[in-house]
mmCIF file of C-alpha atoms and ligand atoms in Angstrom:
data_model
loop_
_atom_site.group_PDB
_atom_site.id
_atom_site.type_symbol
_atom_site.label_atom_id
_atom_site.label_comp_id
_atom_site.label_asym_id
_atom_site.label_seq_id
_atom_site.Cartn_x
_atom_site.Cartn_y
_atom_site.Cartn_z
ATOM 1 C CA MET A 7 -27.643 129.132 22.252
ATOM 2 C CA ASP A 8 -26.283 130.126 19.049
ATOM 3 C CA GLY A 9 -28.761 129.112 16.409
ATOM 4 C CA THR A 10 -30.808 126.191 17.500
ATOM 5 C CA VAL A 11 -33.983 126.077 19.344
ATOM 6 C CA THR A 12 -35.935 123.165 20.913
ATOM 7 C CA PRO A 13 -39.504 122.292 19.636
ATOM 8 C CA ASN A 14 -42.305 123.944 20.924
ATOM 9 C CA SER A 15 -45.678 122.583 22.092
ATOM 10 C CA SER A 16 -48.819 124.349 22.772
ATOM 11 C CA HIS A 17 -49.642 124.956 26.236
ATOM 12 C CA MET A 18 -46.522 125.188 28.691
ATOM 13 C CA LEU A 19 -46.307 126.036 32.306
ATOM 14 C CA TRP A 20 -43.303 127.895 33.317
ATOM 15 C CA HIS A 21 -43.150 127.883 37.279
ATOM 16 C CA ASN A 22 -40.884 128.279 40.423
ATOM 17 C CA THR A 23 -40.080 131.808 39.405
ATOM 18 C CA ARG A 24 -39.896 135.286 40.752
ATOM 19 C CA LEU A 25 -41.525 137.564 37.927
ATOM 20 C CA ALA A 26 -40.509 141.157 37.053
ATOM 21 C CA THR A 27 -43.607 141.805 34.790
ATOM 22 C CA LEU A 28 -42.910 145.387 34.308
ATOM 23 C CA GLU A 29 -46.655 145.973 34.123
ATOM 24 C CA GLY A 30 -47.841 149.165 35.634
ATOM 25 C CA LYS A 31 -45.561 151.776 37.020
ATOM 26 C CA GLY A 32 -43.255 149.632 39.051
ATOM 27 C CA TRP A 33 -41.426 146.277 38.598
ATOM 28 C CA GLY A 34 -44.654 144.448 38.848
ATOM 29 C CA MET A 35 -42.948 141.562 41.012
ATOM 30 C CA ILE A 36 -44.796 138.409 41.464
ATOM 31 C CA ASP A 37 -43.223 135.917 44.035
ATOM 32 C CA ASP A 38 -44.042 132.346 43.371
ATOM 33 C CA GLY A 39 -44.969 133.342 39.836
ATOM 34 C CA ALA A 40 -45.907 131.317 36.891
ATOM 35 C CA LEU A 41 -46.441 131.721 33.328
ATOM 36 C CA ILE A 42 -48.385 129.625 30.791
ATOM 37 C CA THR A 43 -47.555 130.111 26.989
ATOM 38 C CA ASP A 44 -49.548 128.933 24.126
ATOM 39 C CA GLY A 45 -47.149 128.780 21.137
ATOM 40 C CA ALA A 46 -45.495 132.219 20.600
ATOM 41 C CA ARG A 47 -47.864 133.942 23.219
ATOM 42 C CA ILE A 48 -48.091 134.493 26.995
ATOM 43 C CA VAL A 49 -51.824 133.352 27.935
ATOM 44 C CA TRP A 50 -51.507 133.688 31.702
ATOM 45 C CA VAL A 51 -49.397 135.446 34.240
ATOM 46 C CA GLY A 52 -49.712 135.194 38.049
ATOM 47 C CA ARG A 53 -49.000 133.497 41.357
ATOM 48 C CA HIS A 54 -48.741 129.796 40.835
ATOM 49 C CA LYS A 55 -51.264 129.124 43.486
ATOM 50 C CA ASP A 56 -53.872 131.269 41.721
ATOM 51 C CA LEU A 57 -53.497 129.337 38.535
ATOM 52 C CA PRO A 58 -57.118 128.219 37.580
ATOM 53 C CA ASP A 59 -57.986 124.613 37.479
ATOM 54 C CA ALA A 60 -59.158 124.779 33.855
ATOM 55 C CA MET A 61 -55.817 125.888 32.847
ATOM 56 C CA THR A 62 -53.977 123.408 34.855
ATOM 57 C CA GLN A 63 -55.846 120.468 32.886
ATOM 58 C CA ASP A 64 -54.539 122.018 29.481
ATOM 59 C CA ILE A 65 -50.875 121.949 30.178
ATOM 60 C CA ASP A 66 -48.766 119.904 27.801
ATOM 61 C CA GLU A 67 -45.411 120.470 29.387
ATOM 62 C CA SER A 68 -44.207 122.004 32.592
ATOM 63 C CA HIS A 69 -40.779 123.845 33.063
ATOM 64 C CA ASP A 70 -39.256 124.316 36.461
ATOM 65 C CA LEU A 71 -37.390 127.757 36.282
ATOM 66 C CA GLY A 72 -35.386 126.731 39.631
ATOM 67 C CA GLY A 73 -36.267 129.848 41.638
ATOM 68 C CA LEU A 74 -34.674 132.290 38.874
ATOM 69 C CA LEU A 75 -35.891 135.790 38.368
ATOM 70 C CA VAL A 76 -37.769 136.154 35.267
ATOM 71 C CA THR A 77 -38.215 139.574 33.110
ATOM 72 C CA PRO A 78 -39.334 140.308 29.631
ATOM 73 C CA GLY A 79 -36.604 139.636 27.027
ATOM 74 C CA LEU A 80 -34.317 142.626 26.617
ATOM 75 C CA ILE A 81 -34.767 144.767 23.349
ATOM 76 C CA ASP A 82 -31.914 146.746 21.925
ATOM 77 C CA CYS A 83 -33.761 149.249 19.985
ATOM 78 C CA HIS A 84 -30.773 151.141 18.123
ATOM 79 C CA THR A 85 -27.804 149.148 16.573
ATOM 80 C CA HIS A 86 -25.659 149.624 13.543
ATOM 81 C CA LEU A 87 -24.752 145.801 13.500
ATOM 82 C CA VAL A 88 -23.884 145.176 9.992
ATOM 83 C CA TYR A 89 -20.344 146.819 8.829
ATOM 84 C CA GLY A 90 -16.956 146.104 7.803
ATOM 85 C CA GLY A 91 -13.769 146.937 9.576
ATOM 86 C CA HIS A 92 -13.221 148.726 12.798
ATOM 87 C CA ARG A 93 -11.960 152.467 13.678
ATOM 88 C CA SER A 94 -9.310 151.783 16.508
ATOM 89 C CA ASP A 95 -7.089 154.164 14.671
ATOM 90 C CA GLU A 96 -9.785 157.027 14.921
ATOM 91 C CA PHE A 97 -10.062 156.207 18.535
ATOM 92 C CA GLU A 98 -6.409 156.800 18.976
ATOM 93 C CA LEU A 99 -6.625 159.990 17.211
ATOM 94 C CA ARG A 100 -9.399 161.144 19.364
ATOM 95 C CA LEU A 101 -7.604 160.345 22.469
ATOM 96 C CA GLN A 102 -4.637 162.644 21.062
ATOM 97 C CA GLY A 103 -7.207 165.568 20.748
ATOM 98 C CA ALA A 104 -8.793 165.170 17.267
ATOM 99 C CA THR A 105 -12.631 165.528 17.212
ATOM 100 C CA TYR A 106 -15.368 163.238 15.809
ATOM 101 C CA GLU A 107 -16.259 166.125 13.693
ATOM 102 C CA SER A 108 -12.686 166.899 12.358
ATOM 103 C CA ILE A 109 -12.152 163.278 11.636
ATOM 104 C CA SER A 110 -15.399 163.050 9.615
ATOM 105 C CA ARG A 111 -14.566 166.222 7.677
ATOM 106 C CA ALA A 112 -11.220 164.721 6.823
ATOM 107 C CA GLY A 113 -12.926 161.940 5.112
ATOM 108 C CA GLY A 114 -12.720 159.303 7.891
ATOM 109 C CA GLY A 115 -15.383 158.592 10.422
ATOM 110 C CA ILE A 116 -18.450 156.982 8.740
ATOM 111 C CA ARG A 117 -16.874 157.145 5.232
ATOM 112 C CA SER A 118 -14.135 154.947 6.471
ATOM 113 C CA THR A 119 -16.751 152.136 7.364
ATOM 114 C CA VAL A 120 -18.656 152.723 4.263
ATOM 115 C CA ALA A 121 -15.254 151.845 2.359
ATOM 116 C CA ALA A 122 -14.596 148.749 4.468
ATOM 117 C CA THR A 123 -18.100 147.585 4.204
ATOM 118 C CA ARG A 124 -18.268 147.950 0.480
ATOM 119 C CA ALA A 125 -15.088 145.739 0.326
ATOM 120 C CA SER A 126 -16.560 143.056 2.693
ATOM 121 C CA SER A 127 -18.382 140.152 1.164
ATOM 122 C CA GLU A 128 -21.821 139.779 2.265
ATOM 123 C CA GLN A 129 -20.832 136.246 3.755
ATOM 124 C CA LEU A 130 -18.267 138.158 5.926
ATOM 125 C CA LEU A 131 -20.753 140.953 6.865
ATOM 126 C CA PHE A 132 -23.121 138.199 7.930
ATOM 127 C CA GLU A 133 -20.658 136.334 9.911
ATOM 128 C CA ARG A 134 -19.374 139.270 11.780
ATOM 129 C CA ALA A 135 -22.880 140.386 12.456
ATOM 130 C CA MET A 136 -23.941 137.047 13.729
ATOM 131 C CA GLN A 137 -21.098 137.118 16.167
ATOM 132 C CA CYS A 138 -22.256 140.621 17.583
ATOM 133 C CA ALA A 139 -25.812 139.483 17.746
ATOM 134 C CA CYS A 140 -24.785 136.369 19.737
ATOM 135 C CA VAL A 141 -22.948 138.550 22.448
ATOM 136 C CA LEU A 142 -25.962 140.639 22.782
ATOM 137 C CA MET A 143 -28.210 137.505 23.036
ATOM 138 C CA ARG A 144 -26.170 136.231 25.778
ATOM 139 C CA GLU A 145 -27.405 139.104 27.793
ATOM 140 C CA GLY A 146 -30.988 137.908 27.160
ATOM 141 C CA VAL A 147 -31.631 140.158 24.204
ATOM 142 C CA THR A 148 -34.777 138.788 22.357
ATOM 143 C CA THR A 149 -35.344 141.756 19.904
ATOM 144 C CA LEU A 150 -32.953 143.620 17.956
ATOM 145 C CA GLU A 151 -33.106 146.478 15.753
ATOM 146 C CA ILE A 152 -30.416 146.741 12.963
ATOM 147 C CA LYS A 153 -29.711 149.951 10.707
ATOM 148 C CA SER A 154 -28.187 149.924 7.390
ATOM 149 C CA GLY A 155 -25.923 152.977 6.772
ATOM 150 C CA TYR A 156 -22.646 151.824 5.978
ATOM 151 C CA GLY A 157 -23.285 151.024 2.189
ATOM 152 C CA LEU A 158 -24.761 154.243 0.954
ATOM 153 C CA SER A 159 -25.361 153.110 -2.538
ATOM 154 C CA LEU A 160 -28.577 151.181 -3.449
ATOM 155 C CA ALA A 161 -26.992 147.939 -3.789
ATOM 156 C CA ASP A 162 -24.817 148.066 -0.776
ATOM 157 C CA GLU A 163 -27.591 149.313 1.489
ATOM 158 C CA ALA A 164 -29.711 146.507 0.220
ATOM 159 C CA ARG A 165 -26.972 144.029 0.854
ATOM 160 C CA CYS A 166 -26.738 145.216 4.493
ATOM 161 C CA LEU A 167 -30.232 145.087 5.108
ATOM 162 C CA ARG A 168 -30.471 141.465 3.528
ATOM 163 C CA VAL A 169 -27.662 140.597 5.988
ATOM 164 C CA ALA A 170 -29.933 141.967 8.865
ATOM 165 C CA ARG A 171 -33.058 140.167 7.671
ATOM 166 C CA ARG A 172 -31.068 136.702 7.357
ATOM 167 C CA LEU A 173 -29.785 137.155 10.995
ATOM 168 C CA GLY A 174 -33.253 137.324 12.069
ATOM 169 C CA GLU A 175 -34.043 134.070 10.101
ATOM 170 C CA SER A 176 -30.880 132.346 11.490
ATOM 171 C CA LEU A 177 -30.961 133.068 15.048
ATOM 172 C CA PRO A 178 -33.841 132.876 17.655
ATOM 173 C CA VAL A 179 -34.118 136.649 17.927
ATOM 174 C CA SER A 180 -36.485 138.939 16.305
ATOM 175 C CA VAL A 181 -34.753 141.529 14.128
ATOM 176 C CA ARG A 182 -36.315 144.896 12.804
ATOM 177 C CA THR A 183 -34.450 146.567 10.094
ATOM 178 C CA THR A 184 -34.079 150.321 9.751
ATOM 179 C CA PHE A 185 -32.917 152.046 6.433
ATOM 180 C CA LEU A 186 -30.414 154.720 7.289
ATOM 181 C CA GLY A 187 -29.315 155.828 3.715
ATOM 182 C CA ALA A 188 -29.139 159.223 5.066
ATOM 183 C CA HIS A 189 -26.298 158.555 7.254
ATOM 184 C CA ALA A 190 -23.508 160.398 5.458
ATOM 185 C CA VAL A 191 -22.783 161.697 2.011
ATOM 186 C CA PRO A 192 -20.822 159.059 0.202
ATOM 187 C CA THR A 193 -17.766 160.003 -1.691
ATOM 188 C CA GLU A 194 -19.248 159.740 -5.152
ATOM 189 C CA PHE A 195 -21.627 162.378 -3.966
ATOM 190 C CA ASP A 196 -19.112 164.615 -2.564
ATOM 191 C CA GLY A 197 -20.435 168.359 -2.399
ATOM 192 C CA ARG A 198 -23.777 167.012 -3.792
ATOM 193 C CA ALA A 199 -25.781 166.309 -0.624
ATOM 194 C CA ASP A 200 -29.018 167.384 -1.945
ATOM 195 C CA GLU A 201 -28.376 165.185 -4.954
ATOM 196 C CA TYR A 202 -27.790 162.272 -2.658
ATOM 197 C CA ILE A 203 -30.699 162.773 -0.555
ATOM 198 C CA ALA A 204 -32.996 162.593 -3.818
ATOM 199 C CA ALA A 205 -31.125 159.110 -4.716
ATOM 200 C CA VAL A 206 -31.978 158.072 -0.983
ATOM 201 C CA CYS A 207 -35.579 158.877 -1.591
ATOM 202 C CA ASP A 208 -35.570 156.959 -4.797
ATOM 203 C CA TRP A 209 -34.288 153.850 -3.227
ATOM 204 C CA ILE A 210 -36.910 153.552 -0.652
ATOM 205 C CA PRO A 211 -39.756 152.072 -2.963
ATOM 206 C CA ALA A 212 -37.288 149.280 -4.305
ATOM 207 C CA LEU A 213 -35.942 148.572 -0.830
ATOM 208 C CA ALA A 214 -39.599 148.459 0.512
ATOM 209 C CA ALA A 215 -40.727 146.283 -2.131
ATOM 210 C CA GLU A 216 -38.093 143.617 -1.214
ATOM 211 C CA GLY A 217 -39.209 143.661 2.385
ATOM 212 C CA LEU A 218 -36.113 145.051 3.676
ATOM 213 C CA VAL A 219 -37.391 148.118 5.577
ATOM 214 C CA ASP A 220 -39.233 148.285 8.855
ATOM 215 C CA ALA A 221 -38.607 152.033 9.520
ATOM 216 C CA VAL A 222 -36.509 154.783 8.055
ATOM 217 C CA ASP A 223 -33.834 156.683 10.048
ATOM 218 C CA ALA A 224 -31.529 159.699 9.169
ATOM 219 C CA PHE A 225 -28.543 161.362 10.842
ATOM 220 C CA CYS A 226 -29.462 165.222 11.507
ATOM 221 C CA ASP A 227 -25.928 166.617 12.312
ATOM 222 C CA THR A 228 -23.503 169.127 11.143
ATOM 223 C CA THR A 229 -21.357 166.251 9.615
ATOM 224 C CA ALA A 230 -24.590 164.664 7.965
ATOM 225 C CA PHE A 231 -27.949 166.346 6.875
ATOM 226 C CA THR A 232 -29.892 169.394 7.659
ATOM 227 C CA ALA A 233 -33.333 169.123 9.093
ATOM 228 C CA SER A 234 -34.931 170.280 5.625
ATOM 229 C CA GLN A 235 -32.788 167.256 3.934
ATOM 230 C CA VAL A 236 -34.041 164.983 6.553
ATOM 231 C CA GLN A 237 -37.666 166.179 5.861
ATOM 232 C CA ARG A 238 -37.531 164.972 2.192
ATOM 233 C CA VAL A 239 -36.386 161.504 3.360
ATOM 234 C CA PHE A 240 -39.411 161.430 5.721
ATOM 235 C CA GLU A 241 -41.865 162.669 3.110
ATOM 236 C CA ALA A 242 -40.668 159.746 1.086
ATOM 237 C CA ALA A 243 -40.986 157.198 4.008
ATOM 238 C CA ARG A 244 -44.424 158.465 4.600
ATOM 239 C CA ALA A 245 -45.427 158.124 1.067
ATOM 240 C CA HIS A 246 -44.419 154.501 1.353
ATOM 241 C CA GLY A 247 -46.217 154.022 4.688
ATOM 242 C CA LEU A 248 -42.987 153.480 6.472
ATOM 243 C CA PRO A 249 -42.536 154.898 9.926
ATOM 244 C CA VAL A 250 -39.590 157.155 10.683
ATOM 245 C CA LYS A 251 -36.927 157.715 13.565
ATOM 246 C CA LEU A 252 -34.118 160.138 13.719
ATOM 247 C CA HIS A 253 -30.577 160.644 15.169
ATOM 248 C CA ALA A 254 -31.228 163.998 16.439
ATOM 249 C CA GLU A 255 -29.787 166.540 18.685
ATOM 250 C CA GLN A 256 -26.468 164.594 19.301
ATOM 251 C CA ARG A 257 -23.460 166.918 19.301
ATOM 252 C CA VAL A 258 -25.668 170.248 18.428
ATOM 253 C CA GLY A 259 -29.188 171.333 18.592
ATOM 254 C CA SER A 260 -30.657 171.234 15.001
ATOM 255 C CA GLY A 261 -34.516 171.203 15.458
ATOM 256 C CA GLY A 262 -34.316 167.519 14.204
ATOM 257 C CA ALA A 263 -36.503 166.078 17.119
ATOM 258 C CA ALA A 264 -39.279 168.549 16.534
ATOM 259 C CA LEU A 265 -39.287 167.909 12.877
ATOM 260 C CA ALA A 266 -39.247 164.046 13.549
ATOM 261 C CA ALA A 267 -41.942 164.220 16.023
ATOM 262 C CA SER A 268 -44.145 166.237 13.233
ATOM 263 C CA PHE A 269 -43.911 162.990 11.298
ATOM 264 C CA ASP A 270 -44.880 160.909 14.305
ATOM 265 C CA ALA A 271 -41.459 159.491 14.737
ATOM 266 C CA LEU A 272 -41.303 156.200 16.666
ATOM 267 C CA SER A 273 -38.253 157.549 18.353
ATOM 268 C CA CYS A 274 -35.603 160.141 18.384
ATOM 269 C CA ASP A 275 -32.191 159.095 19.495
ATOM 270 C CA HIS A 276 -29.132 160.669 21.229
ATOM 271 C CA LEU A 277 -30.698 163.898 22.222
ATOM 272 C CA GLU A 278 -28.033 165.489 24.362
ATOM 273 C CA TYR A 279 -28.909 169.057 22.866
ATOM 274 C CA LEU A 280 -32.703 168.493 22.873
ATOM 275 C CA ASP A 281 -34.555 171.582 23.926
ATOM 276 C CA ASP A 282 -37.918 172.210 25.593
ATOM 277 C CA ASN A 283 -39.412 172.633 22.124
ATOM 278 C CA GLY A 284 -38.326 169.237 20.952
ATOM 279 C CA ILE A 285 -39.566 167.827 24.225
ATOM 280 C CA ALA A 286 -43.016 169.258 23.936
ATOM 281 C CA ALA A 287 -43.226 168.036 20.393
ATOM 282 C CA MET A 288 -42.070 164.444 21.321
ATOM 283 C CA LYS A 289 -44.589 164.386 24.048
ATOM 284 C CA ALA A 290 -47.562 165.426 21.581
ATOM 285 C CA SER A 291 -46.408 162.867 19.066
ATOM 286 C CA GLY A 292 -45.776 159.998 21.410
ATOM 287 C CA SER A 293 -42.138 159.532 20.130
ATOM 288 C CA VAL A 294 -39.600 157.568 22.637
ATOM 289 C CA ALA A 295 -36.477 159.365 23.610
ATOM 290 C CA VAL A 296 -33.600 156.640 22.910
ATOM 291 C CA LEU A 297 -30.823 157.672 25.108
ATOM 292 C CA ILE A 298 -27.320 156.227 24.227
ATOM 293 C CA PRO A 299 -24.969 156.651 27.238
ATOM 294 C CA THR A 300 -22.240 154.549 25.621
ATOM 295 C CA ALA A 301 -21.831 156.965 22.612
ATOM 296 C CA TYR A 302 -21.696 159.791 25.163
ATOM 297 C CA TYR A 303 -18.997 158.112 27.193
ATOM 298 C CA PHE A 304 -17.085 156.879 23.979
ATOM 299 C CA LEU A 305 -17.048 160.313 22.416
ATOM 300 C CA ARG A 306 -16.229 161.824 25.862
ATOM 301 C CA GLU A 307 -19.226 164.225 25.619
ATOM 302 C CA SER A 308 -20.085 166.455 28.477
ATOM 303 C CA GLN A 309 -23.739 167.867 27.581
ATOM 304 C CA MET A 310 -26.146 165.296 29.253
ATOM 305 C CA PRO A 311 -29.604 164.635 27.566
ATOM 306 C CA PRO A 312 -32.352 166.486 29.568
ATOM 307 C CA VAL A 313 -33.553 163.404 31.500
ATOM 308 C CA SER A 314 -35.551 165.392 34.345
ATOM 309 C CA ALA A 315 -37.319 167.396 31.729
ATOM 310 C CA LEU A 316 -38.104 164.261 29.704
ATOM 311 C CA ARG A 317 -39.310 162.590 32.786
ATOM 312 C CA ARG A 318 -41.481 165.732 33.641
ATOM 313 C CA ALA A 319 -43.154 165.920 30.393
ATOM 314 C CA GLY A 320 -43.912 162.134 30.549
ATOM 315 C CA VAL A 321 -41.781 161.155 27.361
ATOM 316 C CA PRO A 322 -41.017 157.435 27.733
ATOM 317 C CA ILE A 323 -37.054 156.935 27.713
ATOM 318 C CA ALA A 324 -35.488 154.032 26.107
ATOM 319 C CA VAL A 325 -31.695 153.199 26.211
ATOM 320 C CA ALA A 326 -29.728 151.179 23.527
ATOM 321 C CA THR A 327 -26.176 150.124 22.729
ATOM 322 C CA ASP A 328 -26.041 151.937 19.239
ATOM 323 C CA HIS A 329 -23.431 149.374 18.452
ATOM 324 C CA ASN A 330 -21.204 150.909 15.807
ATOM 325 C CA PRO A 331 -17.541 151.033 14.893
ATOM 326 C CA GLY A 332 -17.245 154.710 15.270
ATOM 327 C CA SER A 333 -19.097 155.896 18.458
ATOM 328 C CA SER A 334 -19.964 153.135 20.317
ATOM 329 C CA PRO A 335 -18.106 149.765 19.899
ATOM 330 C CA GLY A 336 -19.705 147.904 22.644
ATOM 331 C CA LEU A 337 -21.993 144.727 22.923
ATOM 332 C CA SER A 338 -23.693 145.141 26.304
ATOM 333 C CA LEU A 339 -27.206 146.288 26.645
ATOM 334 C CA LEU A 340 -26.744 145.696 30.417
ATOM 335 C CA LEU A 341 -23.747 148.066 30.549
ATOM 336 C CA ALA A 342 -25.692 150.669 28.531
ATOM 337 C CA ALA A 343 -28.531 150.576 31.313
ATOM 338 C CA ASN A 344 -25.840 150.786 34.055
ATOM 339 C CA MET A 345 -24.353 154.023 32.155
ATOM 340 C CA ALA A 346 -27.722 155.356 31.976
ATOM 341 C CA CYS A 347 -28.178 155.306 35.669
ATOM 342 C CA THR A 348 -24.533 156.501 36.433
ATOM 343 C CA LEU A 349 -24.003 159.103 33.496
ATOM 344 C CA PHE A 350 -27.500 160.384 32.938
ATOM 345 C CA GLY A 351 -29.349 159.709 36.376
ATOM 346 C CA LEU A 352 -31.832 157.235 35.426
ATOM 347 C CA LYS A 353 -33.137 155.056 38.352
ATOM 348 C CA PRO A 354 -32.478 151.249 37.956
ATOM 349 C CA LEU A 355 -36.432 150.804 37.236
ATOM 350 C CA GLU A 356 -36.324 153.399 34.621
ATOM 351 C CA ALA A 357 -33.015 151.875 33.162
ATOM 352 C CA VAL A 358 -34.746 148.437 32.939
ATOM 353 C CA GLN A 359 -37.998 149.792 31.544
ATOM 354 C CA ALA A 360 -35.548 151.436 28.920
ATOM 355 C CA ILE A 361 -34.316 148.312 27.670
ATOM 356 C CA THR A 362 -37.703 146.418 27.574
ATOM 357 C CA VAL A 363 -41.212 147.992 27.446
ATOM 358 C CA HIS A 364 -40.196 151.469 26.345
ATOM 359 C CA ALA A 365 -37.406 149.960 23.713
ATOM 360 C CA ALA A 366 -40.412 147.996 22.155
ATOM 361 C CA ARG A 367 -42.309 151.161 21.802
ATOM 362 C CA ALA A 368 -39.340 152.954 20.205
ATOM 363 C CA LEU A 369 -39.531 150.134 17.531
ATOM 364 C CA GLY A 370 -43.428 150.418 17.135
ATOM 365 C CA MET A 371 -43.862 146.889 18.770
ATOM 366 C CA HIS A 372 -46.575 146.955 21.341
ATOM 367 C CA ASP A 373 -46.824 142.973 21.811
ATOM 368 C CA ARG A 374 -43.613 142.783 23.864
ATOM 369 C CA GLY A 375 -41.620 144.326 26.454
ATOM 370 C CA ARG A 376 -43.935 143.351 29.471
ATOM 371 C CA LEU A 377 -44.843 140.071 31.101
ATOM 372 C CA VAL A 378 -48.747 140.030 30.528
ATOM 373 C CA ALA A 379 -51.260 137.745 29.009
ATOM 374 C CA GLY A 380 -51.418 138.585 25.128
ATOM 375 C CA GLN A 381 -47.760 139.650 24.954
ATOM 376 C CA ARG A 382 -45.209 137.561 22.986
ATOM 377 C CA ALA A 383 -43.624 134.880 25.102
ATOM 378 C CA ASP A 384 -40.101 136.367 25.174
ATOM 379 C CA PHE A 385 -38.515 136.172 28.486
ATOM 380 C CA ALA A 386 -35.177 135.643 30.308
ATOM 381 C CA ALA A 387 -34.462 134.075 33.596
ATOM 382 C CA TRP A 388 -31.622 135.440 35.649
ATOM 383 C CA ASP A 389 -29.645 134.370 38.659
ATOM 384 C CA LEU A 390 -30.177 137.600 40.392
ATOM 385 C CA ASP A 391 -32.112 138.527 43.726
ATOM 386 C CA HIS A 392 -33.560 141.767 42.279
ATOM 387 C CA PRO A 393 -34.224 143.178 39.102
ATOM 388 C CA ASN A 394 -32.435 146.412 39.926
ATOM 389 C CA GLU A 395 -29.240 144.390 39.707
ATOM 390 C CA LEU A 396 -29.726 144.438 35.813
ATOM 391 C CA ALA A 397 -28.554 148.079 36.050
ATOM 392 C CA TYR A 398 -26.075 147.568 38.768
ATOM 393 C CA TRP A 399 -23.323 144.956 37.826
ATOM 394 C CA MET A 400 -21.090 146.634 35.188
ATOM 395 C CA SER A 401 -20.323 143.197 33.435
ATOM 396 C CA GLY A 402 -20.445 139.408 33.959
ATOM 397 C CA VAL A 403 -24.334 139.229 34.054
ATOM 398 C CA ARG A 404 -25.695 136.349 31.743
ATOM 399 C CA ALA A 405 -29.216 135.274 31.186
ATOM 400 C CA GLN A 406 -29.584 131.684 32.383
ATOM 401 C CA ARG A 407 -32.248 130.569 30.258
ATOM 402 C CA VAL A 408 -34.012 132.513 27.378
ATOM 403 C CA ILE A 409 -37.482 131.819 25.896
ATOM 404 C CA VAL A 410 -38.163 133.428 22.515
ATOM 405 C CA GLY A 411 -41.625 133.135 20.986
ATOM 406 C CA GLY A 412 -42.452 130.531 23.721
ATOM 407 C CA THR A 413 -39.438 128.252 22.507
ATOM 408 C CA GLU A 414 -36.444 127.804 24.831
ATOM 409 C CA ARG A 415 -33.030 128.635 23.139
ATOM 410 C CA SER A 416 -30.546 125.668 23.681
HETATM 411 O O1 NIG B 520 -25.372 156.605 16.366
HETATM 412 N N1 NIG B 520 -24.659 159.042 14.647
HETATM 413 C C1 NIG B 520 -24.698 158.428 13.700
HETATM 414 N N2 NIG B 520 -24.455 157.202 13.641
HETATM 415 C C2 NIG B 520 -23.620 156.587 14.696
HETATM 416 C C3 NIG B 520 -22.202 156.829 14.389
HETATM 417 C C4 NIG B 520 -21.726 156.277 13.234
HETATM 418 C C5 NIG B 520 -20.204 156.091 13.125
HETATM 419 O O2 NIG B 520 -19.467 157.001 13.791
HETATM 420 O O3 NIG B 520 -19.901 155.264 12.502
HETATM 421 C C6 NIG B 520 -24.178 156.719 16.118
HETATM 422 O O4 NIG B 520 -23.474 157.357 16.852
HETATM 423 FE FE1 FE B 521 -26.810 155.277 15.794
#
């Protein structure tokens, strides 16, 4: 599957399948289902026997899906895939009692990955990120968000974003890039966080002009930036027409989610310490709550995000891997969905919506995440009896076949 795609033709019929369309409030199951794609789009979905005659005559190619279950392609809406090195030493320190915060304050944490990233060639960064992306793709991921944030200089952030863009051009997966310059204060700005924020704001036009930025993110935390510093970054993003997202309320409540919502953030991510005010603000702005159970697990946190309150308020919930070397060194979106159920109490249906339709919304992409006419033809075929198994198995599930933009990955 790595890299090559088979050629596409115009009208294709995909039949002999059970569809979990995720249209409406439930699974949207269609037994004996069929899909018609026209190039990169789905143009018809339904029971095979209901396929209109006029459509049948137009079909150029027919694909038998062998009775497999088909779902929308999976969407990992929060990753930090481009970085150098690893932090297994910090993992050991934390197991001996050190905290994420104490390691960060001692100059480790994000800063140690920044040093390793700056020391890596662009080609090495690309090859490592490519390996990670391929692992995610084996589980049926067809859209992937990649943040910068381990460069923290204009040149290094641009390098990481270029690597992310190149991945999207080299692999059969859609890549959305997010500029996360406000991830940590780099050593050369030690004690000068406000000056660093001014620099980050200054870099936005250059990065945007190079087409490297689909959204702007920041880390609002005691180890990173205050809400008022984040606000300056968001103002610069808005001035350049870029949507924002925020790492918010992960280890402390900081009011970041409400601030992000006031900028119509696409999403607020983590949210363990989100309060009612933040939930109301997110509901009003339509921001998606992106939960990261793998980081909660890996940092051995105990404060759970307010899932029931989010549900009651009707805030859409997404789940992502947050793949990064510090707090979530994993590469399974399905395990993240499983953990969202076991650790945070999501129902399997909610967990699958969280890695498809709601994840799409967290990226501001309304053309994917469900199997309905008009959506992009991104779908995955599974050797499973029921789609709830996507959140049930802890490992070992692979997509049997993956179709991206109407073309099957080989
Ligand atoms: O999403 N919270 C900020 N960023 C990452 C952690 C980054 C790191 O520790 O390297 C996260 O958890
Ligand atoms: Fe993150």
